[in-house]
Short mmCIF file of C-alpha atoms in Angstrom, two decimals:
data_model
loop_
_atom_site.label_atom_id
_atom_site.label_comp_id
_atom_site.label_asym_id
_atom_site.label_seq_id
_atom_site.Cartn_x
_atom_site.Cartn_y
_atom_site.Cartn_z
CA MET U 193 7.02 19.15 -13.11
CA PRO U 194 4.11 18.18 -15.39
CA PHE U 195 0.60 19.36 -14.78
CA TYR U 196 -2.76 18.69 -16.35
CA THR U 197 -4.51 21.25 -18.54
CA ALA U 198 -7.90 19.61 -19.08
CA SER U 199 -11.08 20.83 -17.43
CA LYS U 200 -11.82 19.58 -13.94
CA ASN U 201 -14.95 18.05 -15.46
CA THR U 202 -12.95 15.77 -17.75
CA PHE U 203 -10.27 13.11 -17.50
CA GLU U 204 -7.77 11.97 -20.13
CA VAL U 205 -7.11 8.52 -21.58
CA GLY U 206 -5.04 7.89 -24.71
CA GLY U 207 -4.71 11.59 -25.45
CA LYS U 208 -8.48 12.13 -25.48
CA GLU U 209 -10.67 13.84 -22.90
CA PHE U 210 -13.82 12.26 -21.51
CA PRO U 211 -16.50 13.72 -19.22
CA ARG U 212 -16.13 12.71 -15.60
CA ILE U 213 -18.64 10.24 -14.21
CA THR U 214 -20.29 9.75 -10.82
CA TRP U 215 -19.47 6.18 -9.88
CA TYR U 216 -22.55 5.43 -7.78
CA LYS U 217 -24.82 6.45 -10.68
CA GLU U 218 -23.21 3.90 -13.01
CA PRO U 219 -24.53 0.36 -12.29
CA GLY U 220 -21.53 -1.46 -13.78
CA ILE U 221 -18.96 0.63 -11.96
CA ARG U 222 -20.97 0.61 -8.74
CA GLY U 223 -21.12 -3.17 -8.78
CA LEU U 224 -17.43 -3.46 -9.62
CA TYR U 225 -16.39 -1.21 -6.75
CA VAL U 226 -18.46 -3.16 -4.24
CA LEU U 227 -16.66 -6.30 -5.38
CA LEU U 228 -13.25 -4.63 -5.32
CA MET U 229 -13.74 -3.82 -1.66
CA LEU U 230 -13.21 -7.55 -1.14
CA ALA U 231 -9.68 -7.18 -2.52
CA VAL U 232 -9.16 -4.20 -0.22
CA LEU U 233 -9.70 -6.49 2.79
CA THR U 234 -6.18 -7.88 2.28
CA SER U 235 -4.71 -4.65 3.63
CA ALA U 236 -7.21 -4.58 6.49
CA THR U 237 -5.99 -8.04 7.53
CA ASN U 238 -2.44 -6.73 7.73
CA GLY U 239 -3.54 -3.74 9.80
CA TYR U 240 -5.53 -5.96 12.12
CA ASP U 241 -2.39 -7.96 12.91
CA GLY U 242 -0.29 -4.98 13.97
CA SER U 243 -2.95 -3.55 16.26
CA MET U 244 -3.88 -6.99 17.62
CA MET U 245 -0.29 -7.73 18.64
CA ASN U 246 -0.10 -4.28 20.23
CA GLY U 247 -3.20 -5.11 22.24
CA LEU U 248 -2.26 -8.68 23.14
CA GLN U 249 1.02 -7.54 24.66
CA THR U 250 -0.93 -5.39 27.14
CA LEU U 251 -3.23 -8.28 28.20
CA GLN U 252 -2.23 -10.06 31.39
CA GLU U 253 -3.84 -13.32 30.24
CA TRP U 254 -1.66 -13.34 27.11
CA LYS U 255 1.44 -12.70 29.19
CA ASP U 256 0.50 -15.52 31.56
CA SER U 257 -0.14 -17.94 28.67
CA PHE U 258 3.39 -17.43 27.34
CA ASN U 259 5.27 -16.84 30.61
CA ASP U 260 5.49 -13.05 30.21
CA PRO U 261 7.85 -12.84 27.18
CA GLY U 262 10.75 -10.40 27.48
CA PRO U 263 11.68 -7.73 24.89
CA SER U 264 13.72 -10.13 22.75
CA THR U 265 10.97 -12.78 22.61
CA ARG U 266 8.27 -10.20 21.93
CA GLY U 267 10.45 -8.84 19.16
CA LEU U 268 10.69 -12.31 17.63
CA LEU U 269 6.92 -12.85 17.90
CA ASN U 270 6.34 -9.71 15.83
CA ALA U 271 9.33 -10.08 13.51
CA ILE U 272 8.59 -13.68 12.51
CA MET U 273 5.61 -12.50 10.47
CA SER U 274 7.96 -10.36 8.38
CA VAL U 275 10.25 -13.37 7.99
CA GLY U 276 7.31 -15.35 6.61
CA SER U 277 6.57 -12.57 4.14
CA ILE U 278 10.20 -12.36 3.02
CA VAL U 279 10.33 -16.13 2.40
CA ALA U 280 7.14 -15.92 0.28
CA LEU U 281 8.23 -12.96 -1.84
CA PRO U 282 10.32 -14.87 -4.44
CA ILE U 283 7.24 -16.83 -5.60
CA THR U 284 4.68 -14.03 -5.15
CA PRO U 285 5.05 -12.27 -8.55
CA TYR U 286 4.99 -15.57 -10.44
CA ILE U 287 1.69 -16.58 -8.85
CA ALA U 288 0.18 -13.21 -9.80
CA ASP U 289 1.61 -13.17 -13.34
CA ILE U 290 1.12 -16.84 -14.27
CA ALA U 291 -1.91 -18.05 -12.29
CA GLY U 292 -3.65 -14.68 -12.14
CA ARG U 293 -4.40 -11.90 -9.69
CA ARG U 294 -7.44 -13.66 -8.21
CA VAL U 295 -5.57 -16.92 -7.67
CA GLY U 296 -2.87 -14.95 -5.85
CA VAL U 297 -5.43 -13.46 -3.46
CA MET U 298 -7.07 -16.87 -2.91
CA THR U 299 -3.76 -18.66 -2.26
CA GLY U 300 -2.67 -16.06 0.28
CA CYS U 301 -6.02 -16.19 2.08
CA ILE U 302 -5.94 -19.99 2.44
CA ILE U 303 -2.49 -19.85 4.02
CA MET U 304 -3.53 -17.01 6.34
CA VAL U 305 -6.58 -18.93 7.59
CA ILE U 306 -4.38 -21.94 8.41
CA GLY U 307 -1.98 -19.65 10.27
CA VAL U 308 -4.76 -17.98 12.25
CA VAL U 309 -6.14 -21.38 13.35
CA LEU U 310 -2.72 -22.39 14.70
CA GLN U 311 -2.23 -18.97 16.31
CA SER U 312 -5.61 -19.16 18.07
CA ILE U 313 -4.86 -22.63 19.43
CA GLY U 314 -1.49 -21.32 20.65
CA ALA U 315 -0.57 -24.24 22.92
CA ASN U 316 2.94 -22.88 23.39
CA ILE U 317 5.26 -20.13 22.23
CA ALA U 318 6.72 -22.29 19.43
CA MET U 319 3.28 -22.88 17.91
CA PHE U 320 2.46 -19.18 18.17
CA ILE U 321 5.68 -18.30 16.34
CA ALA U 322 5.07 -20.91 13.60
CA ALA U 323 1.52 -19.64 13.13
CA ARG U 324 2.67 -16.06 12.70
CA PHE U 325 5.24 -17.20 10.13
CA LEU U 326 2.41 -18.75 8.09
CA ILE U 327 0.27 -15.62 8.40
CA GLY U 328 3.16 -13.53 7.09
CA PHE U 329 3.70 -15.98 4.22
CA GLY U 330 0.05 -15.74 3.20
CA VAL U 331 -0.12 -11.96 3.58
CA ALA U 332 2.81 -11.54 1.17
CA ILE U 333 1.13 -13.59 -1.57
CA ALA U 334 -2.27 -11.89 -1.21
CA HIS U 335 -0.64 -8.46 -0.85
CA GLY U 336 1.31 -9.05 -4.05
CA ALA U 337 -1.84 -9.68 -6.08
CA ALA U 338 -4.71 -7.64 -4.59
CA PRO U 339 -3.45 -4.11 -5.40
CA LEU U 340 -2.60 -5.21 -8.95
CA LEU U 341 -6.15 -6.48 -9.43
CA ILE U 342 -7.53 -3.18 -8.16
CA ALA U 343 -5.28 -0.89 -10.22
CA GLU U 344 -5.87 -2.89 -13.40
CA LEU U 345 -9.67 -3.12 -13.05
CA VAL U 346 -10.71 0.24 -11.67
CA HIS U 347 -12.07 2.99 -13.95
CA PRO U 348 -9.16 5.29 -15.01
CA GLN U 349 -10.83 8.31 -13.41
CA HIS U 350 -10.75 6.63 -10.00
CA ARG U 351 -7.42 4.78 -10.09
CA ALA U 352 -5.62 7.10 -7.68
CA ILE U 353 -8.51 7.12 -5.21
CA PHE U 354 -9.05 3.37 -5.16
CA THR U 355 -5.39 2.33 -5.02
CA THR U 356 -4.79 4.67 -2.08
CA ILE U 357 -7.93 3.42 -0.34
CA TYR U 358 -6.39 -0.06 -0.54
CA ASN U 359 -3.53 0.58 1.85
CA SER U 360 -5.50 3.09 3.93
CA THR U 361 -7.83 0.30 5.02
CA TRP U 362 -4.88 -1.00 7.03
CA TYR U 363 -6.35 1.25 9.71
CA LEU U 364 -9.82 -0.27 9.36
CA GLY U 365 -8.42 -3.61 10.49
CA SER U 366 -6.36 -1.81 13.08
CA ILE U 367 -9.42 -0.11 14.58
CA VAL U 368 -11.32 -3.39 14.88
CA ALA U 369 -8.36 -5.10 16.57
CA ALA U 370 -7.65 -2.19 18.91
CA TRP U 371 -11.18 -1.97 20.27
CA LEU U 372 -11.78 -5.71 20.25
CA THR U 373 -8.75 -6.29 22.49
CA TYR U 374 -9.95 -3.39 24.63
CA GLY U 375 -13.25 -5.24 25.11
CA THR U 376 -11.77 -8.69 25.67
CA ASN U 377 -9.39 -7.23 28.24
CA LYS U 378 -12.15 -7.86 30.78
CA ILE U 379 -12.38 -11.61 30.07
CA PRO U 380 -10.58 -13.42 32.93
CA SER U 381 -9.24 -16.30 30.81
CA ALA U 382 -7.14 -17.12 27.75
CA TRP U 383 -10.17 -16.23 25.62
CA SER U 384 -9.25 -12.59 26.18
CA TRP U 385 -6.51 -13.07 23.56
CA ARG U 386 -7.85 -16.09 21.64
CA VAL U 387 -10.99 -14.23 20.50
CA PRO U 388 -9.07 -11.36 18.81
CA SER U 389 -6.77 -13.95 17.25
CA MET U 390 -9.69 -15.93 15.79
CA VAL U 391 -11.36 -12.83 14.36
CA GLN U 392 -8.20 -12.18 12.32
CA ALA U 393 -9.35 -14.92 9.92
CA ALA U 394 -12.65 -13.18 9.09
CA PRO U 395 -11.42 -10.99 6.17
CA SER U 396 -9.63 -13.93 4.55
CA ILE U 397 -12.70 -16.17 4.85
CA ILE U 398 -14.87 -13.47 3.24
CA GLN U 399 -12.37 -13.12 0.38
CA LEU U 400 -12.22 -16.88 -0.18
CA ILE U 401 -16.00 -17.05 -0.50
CA ALA U 402 -16.42 -14.05 -2.81
CA ILE U 403 -13.16 -13.47 -4.74
CA TRP U 404 -14.47 -15.34 -7.80
CA LEU U 405 -17.22 -12.75 -8.17
CA VAL U 406 -14.50 -10.20 -8.95
CA PRO U 407 -13.50 -10.10 -12.65
CA GLU U 408 -9.93 -11.01 -13.55
CA SER U 409 -7.61 -8.16 -14.54
CA PRO U 410 -8.04 -7.31 -18.25
CA ARG U 411 -4.31 -6.64 -18.46
CA TYR U 412 -3.57 -10.12 -17.14
CA LEU U 413 -6.10 -11.62 -19.58
CA ILE U 414 -4.52 -9.84 -22.56
CA SER U 415 -1.05 -10.90 -21.45
CA ARG U 416 -2.27 -14.53 -21.55
CA GLY U 417 -3.92 -14.13 -24.98
CA HIS U 418 -7.55 -13.86 -23.79
CA ASN U 419 -8.20 -10.61 -25.65
CA GLU U 420 -11.93 -11.00 -26.24
CA LYS U 421 -12.57 -11.83 -22.60
CA ALA U 422 -10.52 -8.80 -21.54
CA LEU U 423 -12.57 -6.55 -23.84
CA HIS U 424 -15.81 -7.81 -22.30
CA VAL U 425 -14.45 -7.26 -18.77
CA LEU U 426 -13.58 -3.65 -19.64
CA ALA U 427 -16.97 -3.11 -21.27
CA THR U 428 -18.90 -4.60 -18.35
CA ALA U 429 -16.88 -2.70 -15.76
CA HIS U 430 -16.65 0.69 -17.47
CA ALA U 431 -19.44 1.00 -20.07
CA HIS U 432 -22.57 -1.00 -19.19
CA GLY U 433 -21.34 -3.91 -21.33
CA ASN U 434 -20.95 -1.85 -24.53
CA ILE U 435 -17.80 -3.15 -26.23
CA ASP U 436 -18.02 -0.37 -28.85
CA ASP U 437 -17.85 2.39 -26.24
CA GLU U 438 -15.07 4.83 -27.17
CA LEU U 439 -13.40 4.77 -23.74
CA VAL U 440 -13.44 0.97 -23.67
CA GLN U 441 -11.94 0.79 -27.16
CA ILE U 442 -9.16 3.24 -26.26
CA GLU U 443 -8.40 1.42 -23.01
CA TYR U 444 -8.39 -1.95 -24.76
CA HIS U 445 -6.13 -0.82 -27.61
CA GLU U 446 -3.77 1.03 -25.28
CA ILE U 447 -3.40 -1.96 -22.95
CA ARG U 448 -3.00 -4.36 -25.86
CA GLU U 449 -0.45 -2.25 -27.71
CA THR U 450 1.58 -1.65 -24.54
CA ILE U 451 1.72 -5.33 -23.63
CA THR U 452 2.53 -6.21 -27.26
CA LEU U 453 5.41 -3.73 -27.24
CA GLU U 454 6.68 -4.99 -23.90
CA LYS U 455 6.74 -8.55 -25.19
CA GLU U 456 8.40 -7.43 -28.43
CA PHE U 457 11.09 -5.14 -27.07
CA GLU U 458 11.35 -5.28 -23.29
CA GLY U 459 12.52 -7.99 -20.90
CA ASN U 460 10.56 -8.89 -17.80
CA GLY U 461 13.22 -10.52 -15.64
CA TRP U 462 14.42 -9.17 -12.31
CA LEU U 463 17.57 -7.69 -13.88
CA GLN U 464 15.41 -5.47 -16.10
CA LEU U 465 14.80 -3.32 -13.01
CA PHE U 466 18.50 -2.38 -13.05
CA LYS U 467 19.22 -2.07 -16.78
CA THR U 468 17.87 1.35 -17.78
CA LYS U 469 18.09 4.79 -16.22
CA GLY U 470 14.30 4.96 -15.97
CA ASN U 471 14.07 1.60 -14.22
CA ARG U 472 16.86 2.52 -11.81
CA HIS U 473 14.89 5.67 -10.98
CA ARG U 474 11.85 3.48 -10.33
CA LEU U 475 14.00 1.22 -8.17
CA VAL U 476 15.10 4.11 -5.94
CA ILE U 477 11.47 5.10 -5.44
CA LEU U 478 10.31 1.53 -4.77
CA ILE U 479 13.02 0.75 -2.22
CA SER U 480 12.63 4.09 -0.46
CA LEU U 481 8.83 3.70 -0.39
CA GLY U 482 9.19 0.39 1.39
CA PHE U 483 11.77 1.46 3.94
CA PHE U 484 10.46 4.98 4.58
CA SER U 485 6.88 3.77 5.11
CA GLN U 486 8.05 1.70 8.10
CA TRP U 487 11.35 3.25 9.20
CA SER U 488 10.00 6.69 9.99
CA GLY U 489 9.32 6.18 13.68
CA ASN U 490 5.83 4.83 13.12
CA GLY U 491 7.09 1.33 13.94
CA LEU U 492 7.52 2.43 17.55
CA VAL U 493 3.77 2.91 17.88
CA SER U 494 2.52 0.24 15.47
CA TYR U 495 3.75 -2.67 17.59
CA TYR U 496 5.12 -1.17 20.82
CA ILE U 497 2.82 1.64 21.88
CA GLY U 498 2.78 0.09 25.35
CA ASP U 499 6.53 0.61 25.73
CA VAL U 500 6.32 4.16 24.35
CA LEU U 501 3.54 5.09 26.79
CA LYS U 502 5.31 3.45 29.72
CA GLY U 503 8.18 5.83 29.01
CA ILE U 504 5.92 8.74 29.94
CA GLY U 505 4.28 7.13 32.96
CA ILE U 506 1.17 5.60 31.34
CA THR U 507 1.34 2.02 32.58
CA LYS U 508 -2.30 0.90 32.94
CA SER U 509 -3.42 -1.52 30.23
CA LYS U 510 -6.84 0.14 29.93
CA GLU U 511 -5.36 3.60 29.27
CA GLN U 512 -2.88 2.25 26.73
CA LEU U 513 -5.64 0.43 24.85
CA GLU U 514 -7.83 3.56 24.84
CA ILE U 515 -5.07 5.75 23.41
CA ASN U 516 -4.26 3.12 20.77
CA GLY U 517 -7.93 2.76 19.81
CA ILE U 518 -8.48 6.52 19.45
CA LEU U 519 -5.24 6.89 17.47
CA GLN U 520 -6.35 4.24 14.95
CA ILE U 521 -9.68 6.01 14.41
CA VAL U 522 -7.90 9.32 13.74
CA ASN U 523 -5.45 7.56 11.43
CA PHE U 524 -8.22 5.96 9.39
CA ALA U 525 -10.19 9.21 9.10
CA VAL U 526 -7.17 11.18 7.85
CA ALA U 527 -5.88 8.43 5.54
CA LEU U 528 -9.31 7.86 3.98
CA GLY U 529 -9.92 11.57 3.54
CA MET U 530 -6.57 12.04 1.77
CA CYS U 531 -7.48 9.34 -0.76
CA PHE U 532 -9.86 11.82 -2.36
CA MET U 533 -7.22 14.57 -2.45
CA ILE U 534 -4.54 12.68 -4.40
CA ASP U 535 -5.49 13.96 -7.86
CA LYS U 536 -6.22 17.43 -6.53
CA PHE U 537 -2.87 18.06 -4.81
CA GLY U 538 -0.64 15.54 -6.61
CA ARG U 539 1.68 12.84 -5.31
CA ARG U 540 4.94 14.76 -4.99
CA PRO U 541 3.53 17.71 -2.96
CA LEU U 542 1.79 15.32 -0.57
CA PHE U 543 4.96 13.27 -0.05
CA LEU U 544 6.96 16.45 0.66
CA VAL U 545 4.39 17.91 3.07
CA ALA U 546 3.95 14.57 4.84
CA THR U 547 7.66 13.89 5.30
CA GLY U 548 8.48 17.46 6.34
CA GLY U 549 5.63 17.46 8.85
CA MET U 550 6.72 14.09 10.23
CA LEU U 551 10.25 15.41 10.75
CA VAL U 552 9.09 18.48 12.68
CA SER U 553 6.52 16.63 14.81
CA PHE U 554 8.89 13.76 15.61
CA CYS U 555 11.54 16.22 16.77
CA ALA U 556 8.92 17.80 19.04
CA TRP U 557 7.92 14.30 20.21
CA THR U 558 11.57 13.63 21.11
CA ILE U 559 11.90 16.90 23.03
CA CYS U 560 8.75 16.15 25.05
CA ALA U 561 10.00 12.65 25.89
CA ALA U 562 13.34 14.06 27.04
CA ARG U 563 11.58 16.72 29.09
CA PHE U 564 9.43 14.12 30.86
CA HIS U 565 12.47 11.94 31.55
CA MET U 566 14.24 14.86 33.24
CA THR U 567 11.33 16.38 35.15
CA GLU U 568 8.40 13.87 35.08
CA VAL U 569 6.10 16.82 34.45
CA LYS U 570 2.66 15.59 33.37
CA SER U 571 2.30 18.33 30.78
CA ALA U 572 5.34 16.97 28.93
CA ALA U 573 3.69 13.53 28.75
CA ASN U 574 0.46 15.06 27.45
CA ALA U 575 2.39 17.06 24.87
CA GLU U 576 4.17 13.91 23.68
CA ILE U 577 0.84 12.17 23.15
CA ALA U 578 -0.39 15.19 21.19
CA PHE U 579 2.68 15.14 18.95
CA ILE U 580 2.25 11.40 18.34
CA PHE U 581 -1.20 12.21 16.96
CA ILE U 582 0.14 15.16 14.93
CA TYR U 583 2.94 13.00 13.56
CA TYR U 584 0.41 10.45 12.33
CA VAL U 585 -1.76 13.11 10.71
CA PHE U 586 1.22 14.06 8.54
CA TYR U 587 2.18 10.42 7.96
CA ASN U 588 -1.31 9.67 6.67
CA CYS U 589 -1.21 12.56 4.22
CA ALA U 590 0.86 10.34 1.92
CA TRP U 591 2.65 7.30 3.30
CA SER U 592 -0.33 5.16 4.28
CA GLY U 593 -2.29 5.33 1.01
CA LEU U 594 0.34 6.13 -1.60
CA LEU U 595 2.71 3.37 -0.47
CA VAL U 596 0.92 0.91 -2.75
CA GLY U 597 -0.86 3.32 -5.09
CA TYR U 598 2.30 5.14 -6.19
CA ALA U 599 4.34 1.93 -6.48
CA VAL U 600 1.77 0.26 -8.73
CA GLU U 601 1.34 3.16 -11.12
CA ILE U 602 5.03 3.93 -11.79
CA LEU U 603 5.69 0.36 -13.04
CA PRO U 604 5.00 -0.95 -16.58
CA TYR U 605 2.82 -4.07 -16.76
CA LYS U 606 5.61 -6.63 -17.27
CA LEU U 607 7.50 -5.37 -14.21
CA ARG U 608 4.50 -4.45 -12.05
CA ALA U 609 4.28 -7.64 -10.00
CA LYS U 610 8.05 -7.94 -9.58
CA GLY U 611 8.49 -4.26 -8.73
CA LEU U 612 5.69 -4.37 -6.17
CA THR U 613 7.26 -7.49 -4.68
CA LEU U 614 10.58 -5.68 -4.36
CA MET U 615 8.84 -2.80 -2.60
CA PHE U 616 7.19 -5.23 -0.18
CA LEU U 617 10.59 -6.82 0.44
CA ALA U 618 11.82 -3.43 1.67
CA VAL U 619 8.67 -3.14 3.81
CA ASP U 620 9.21 -6.57 5.36
CA LEU U 621 12.92 -6.02 6.00
CA SER U 622 12.17 -2.76 7.78
CA LEU U 623 9.31 -4.39 9.71
CA PHE U 624 11.67 -7.14 10.82
CA PHE U 625 14.08 -4.50 12.08
CA ASN U 626 11.29 -2.59 13.81
CA SER U 627 9.82 -5.68 15.41
CA TYR U 628 13.04 -7.11 16.75
CA VAL U 629 15.21 -4.06 17.43
CA ASN U 630 12.72 -1.46 18.66
CA PRO U 631 11.74 -3.12 21.98
CA VAL U 632 15.37 -3.84 22.82
CA ALA U 633 16.51 -0.33 21.87
CA LEU U 634 13.65 1.33 23.75
CA LYS U 635 14.51 -0.58 26.90
CA ALA U 636 18.23 0.20 26.60
CA LEU U 637 18.12 3.83 25.40
CA GLY U 638 14.65 5.12 26.24
CA TRP U 639 13.84 8.48 24.63
CA LYS U 640 17.38 8.82 23.24
CA TYR U 641 16.50 6.16 20.67
CA TYR U 642 14.09 8.67 19.09
CA ILE U 643 17.05 10.79 17.94
CA VAL U 644 17.92 8.08 15.40
CA TYR U 645 14.58 8.67 13.69
CA ASP U 646 14.98 12.45 13.83
CA VAL U 647 18.13 12.17 11.72
CA TRP U 648 16.66 9.52 9.45
CA LEU U 649 13.55 11.60 8.69
CA ALA U 650 15.77 14.44 7.47
CA PHE U 651 17.42 11.98 5.07
CA GLU U 652 13.99 10.80 3.90
CA LEU U 653 12.94 14.36 3.08
CA LEU U 654 16.04 14.79 0.90
CA ILE U 655 15.38 11.57 -1.04
CA VAL U 656 11.73 12.47 -1.62
CA TYR U 657 12.72 15.93 -2.88
CA LEU U 658 15.33 14.55 -5.30
CA PHE U 659 13.59 11.49 -6.74
CA TYR U 660 9.80 11.49 -6.32
CA ILE U 661 8.05 12.70 -9.49
CA GLU U 662 4.48 13.71 -10.27
CA THR U 663 2.16 11.28 -12.10
CA GLN U 664 -1.05 13.24 -11.64
CA ASN U 665 -3.88 12.68 -14.14
CA THR U 666 -1.99 10.29 -16.40
CA ALA U 667 -3.27 6.96 -17.73
CA LEU U 668 -1.58 3.87 -16.32
CA GLU U 669 0.06 2.91 -19.63
CA GLU U 670 1.38 6.46 -20.21
CA ILE U 671 3.21 7.12 -16.92
CA VAL U 672 6.28 5.37 -18.34
CA LYS U 673 7.22 8.50 -20.33
CA TYR U 674 8.06 10.43 -17.16
CA PHE U 675 10.80 7.92 -16.37
CA ASP U 676 12.03 6.94 -19.82
CA GLY U 677 11.46 10.16 -21.77
CA GLU U 678 8.91 11.16 -24.38
CA ASP U 679 10.67 9.05 -27.01
CA ALA U 680 10.79 5.99 -24.78
CA LEU U 681 9.90 2.74 -26.46
CA LEU U 682 6.88 2.38 -24.19
CA GLY U 683 4.63 5.27 -23.35
CA GLY U 684 5.96 8.13 -25.50
CA ASN U 685 5.62 9.29 -29.09
CA LEU U 686 7.77 6.44 -30.40
CA ALA U 687 5.59 3.94 -28.59
CA THR U 688 2.52 5.33 -30.31
CA ASP U 689 4.11 5.03 -33.75
CA LYS U 690 5.43 1.53 -33.07
CA ALA U 691 2.08 0.53 -31.66
CA ARG U 692 0.17 1.67 -34.73
CA THR U 693 2.42 -0.50 -36.90
CA LEU U 694 2.01 -3.53 -34.67
CA LEU U 695 -1.74 -3.02 -34.40
CA VAL U 696 -2.12 -2.81 -38.17
CA GLU U 697 -0.14 -6.04 -38.44
CA ASN U 698 -2.57 -7.60 -35.97
CA GLY U 699 -5.61 -6.31 -37.87
CA ILE U 700 -6.61 -3.70 -35.28
CA ASP U 701 -7.81 -0.24 -36.31
CA THR U 702 -6.90 1.99 -33.39
CA LYS U 703 -8.50 5.26 -34.53
CA LEU U 704 -6.33 6.87 -31.84
CA PRO U 705 -4.49 9.98 -33.09
CA ILE U 706 -2.38 10.70 -30.02
CA THR U 707 0.06 13.59 -29.97
CA THR U 708 1.84 15.24 -27.08
CA GLU U 709 2.90 18.85 -27.45
CA HIS U 710 5.46 20.62 -25.28
CA HIS U 711 5.29 24.27 -24.31
CA GLU U 712 7.54 26.31 -22.11
CA VAL U 713 5.56 26.99 -18.96
CA GLY U 714 8.24 27.67 -16.41
CA GLU U 715 11.85 26.93 -15.81
CA ASN U 716 11.36 23.24 -15.05
CA GLU U 717 7.71 22.62 -15.91
CA GLU U 718 6.22 20.60 -18.75
CA LYS U 719 2.72 21.13 -20.07
CA ARG U 720 0.66 18.15 -21.22
CA THR U 721 -2.15 18.62 -23.71
CA ALA U 722 -4.08 16.24 -25.92
CA VAL U 723 -4.94 17.11 -29.51
#
């Protein structure tokens, strides 16, 4: 496993070390990060939906408005959003790659606002279902562009932090929805559910107003031939507008040479994801990220916490909403805190600890549920609630933030949008399963259904151990070498040599002597140094 040898006060780009910066002391970076929080709102919108639907299903006014839907209908109401996302996925990467990352976010937001309007009107169950289909369609398009914009704009020192913050803000939306539905629970009319539904449009409206203040991705600009504009974006964002800054020049040349090489030697079609050993390795990680992030038992609580709590005797709507609201606050605190630990502990260790902890805590959760079913002892119910919280602490050590952050960074530019789309396809397929199957299975099997997830979590731990690699402290364009080898066409020594030739042909003086030396550190460890 590779590890970084530079001082903790430096970071590495293009084989050269730079002193670390404090983002809030740098006006350009500070302004950029404030703007990038607008892109982060896409994930918050998604989180709002899950918690809102959880809350609505506990509201009597919502049940009365739609004739108290049964498990199958409630499953469809939740699953149809995933169907909308799945339908949108084939066009999502093309919008991001051809029209741009910002256009992708804008397009998704417009569709989501239309969906929320129809959902809030909700004259009948058919309209509610159609509205949620549109919301899912829009979420997929915005979700397929926003994390790319973030990863490709953020300062290299902060990439891991910011990309993990993106998906962690799922809980920010979830908190707002959980406590808003708790408050509107007291409204004795259909407004008790219409108000939370209307508020769901707020993040999208904010993004539509302000997304054009966010710079376009320099990688996208270079891929479309707008090199000078990309250089100025990098300079403004990372170096107070100084285009001659050494970091900016290295970033610019590295991005340009990588994209040039990809166009020269690599395909960018869907089949490219299957053609090489390195890409097949990426594919295993992407598919497992999508399924494991949703198929780990968390889907039971995300949309059906009411059914889970009913199984241990907690039937009052007020109590269910309180537990859900507190859980979302804990989730957000842990997930946000872990964003700042990614580069300290590394991706692979966090995935292993998170998945192992989830397995142990979910088994304990299952035992407590079985105990309550047999004895109806209150202490067993309390213990189950405690283990639900413990389970989520472990889940948020990795799976909430790194779901998007890890997926984005392991993909080369030309496959980044398509690979992320494929990961989201796995997410949406698993969400569809969770939404439609979980309420039916819980009603039919009760606590015994939890055993399925106990076994599945053990399988997840094995896959993570075998396939998830470390990418700690590596520039975005250089991560490719861990999948394709040091002599890979893109990212390794050969890429550097090829790039120099191409850059000379294009009249670019790189001034980037990059060499990677290997030393025996341990049985299976590789040491990375820059000279």
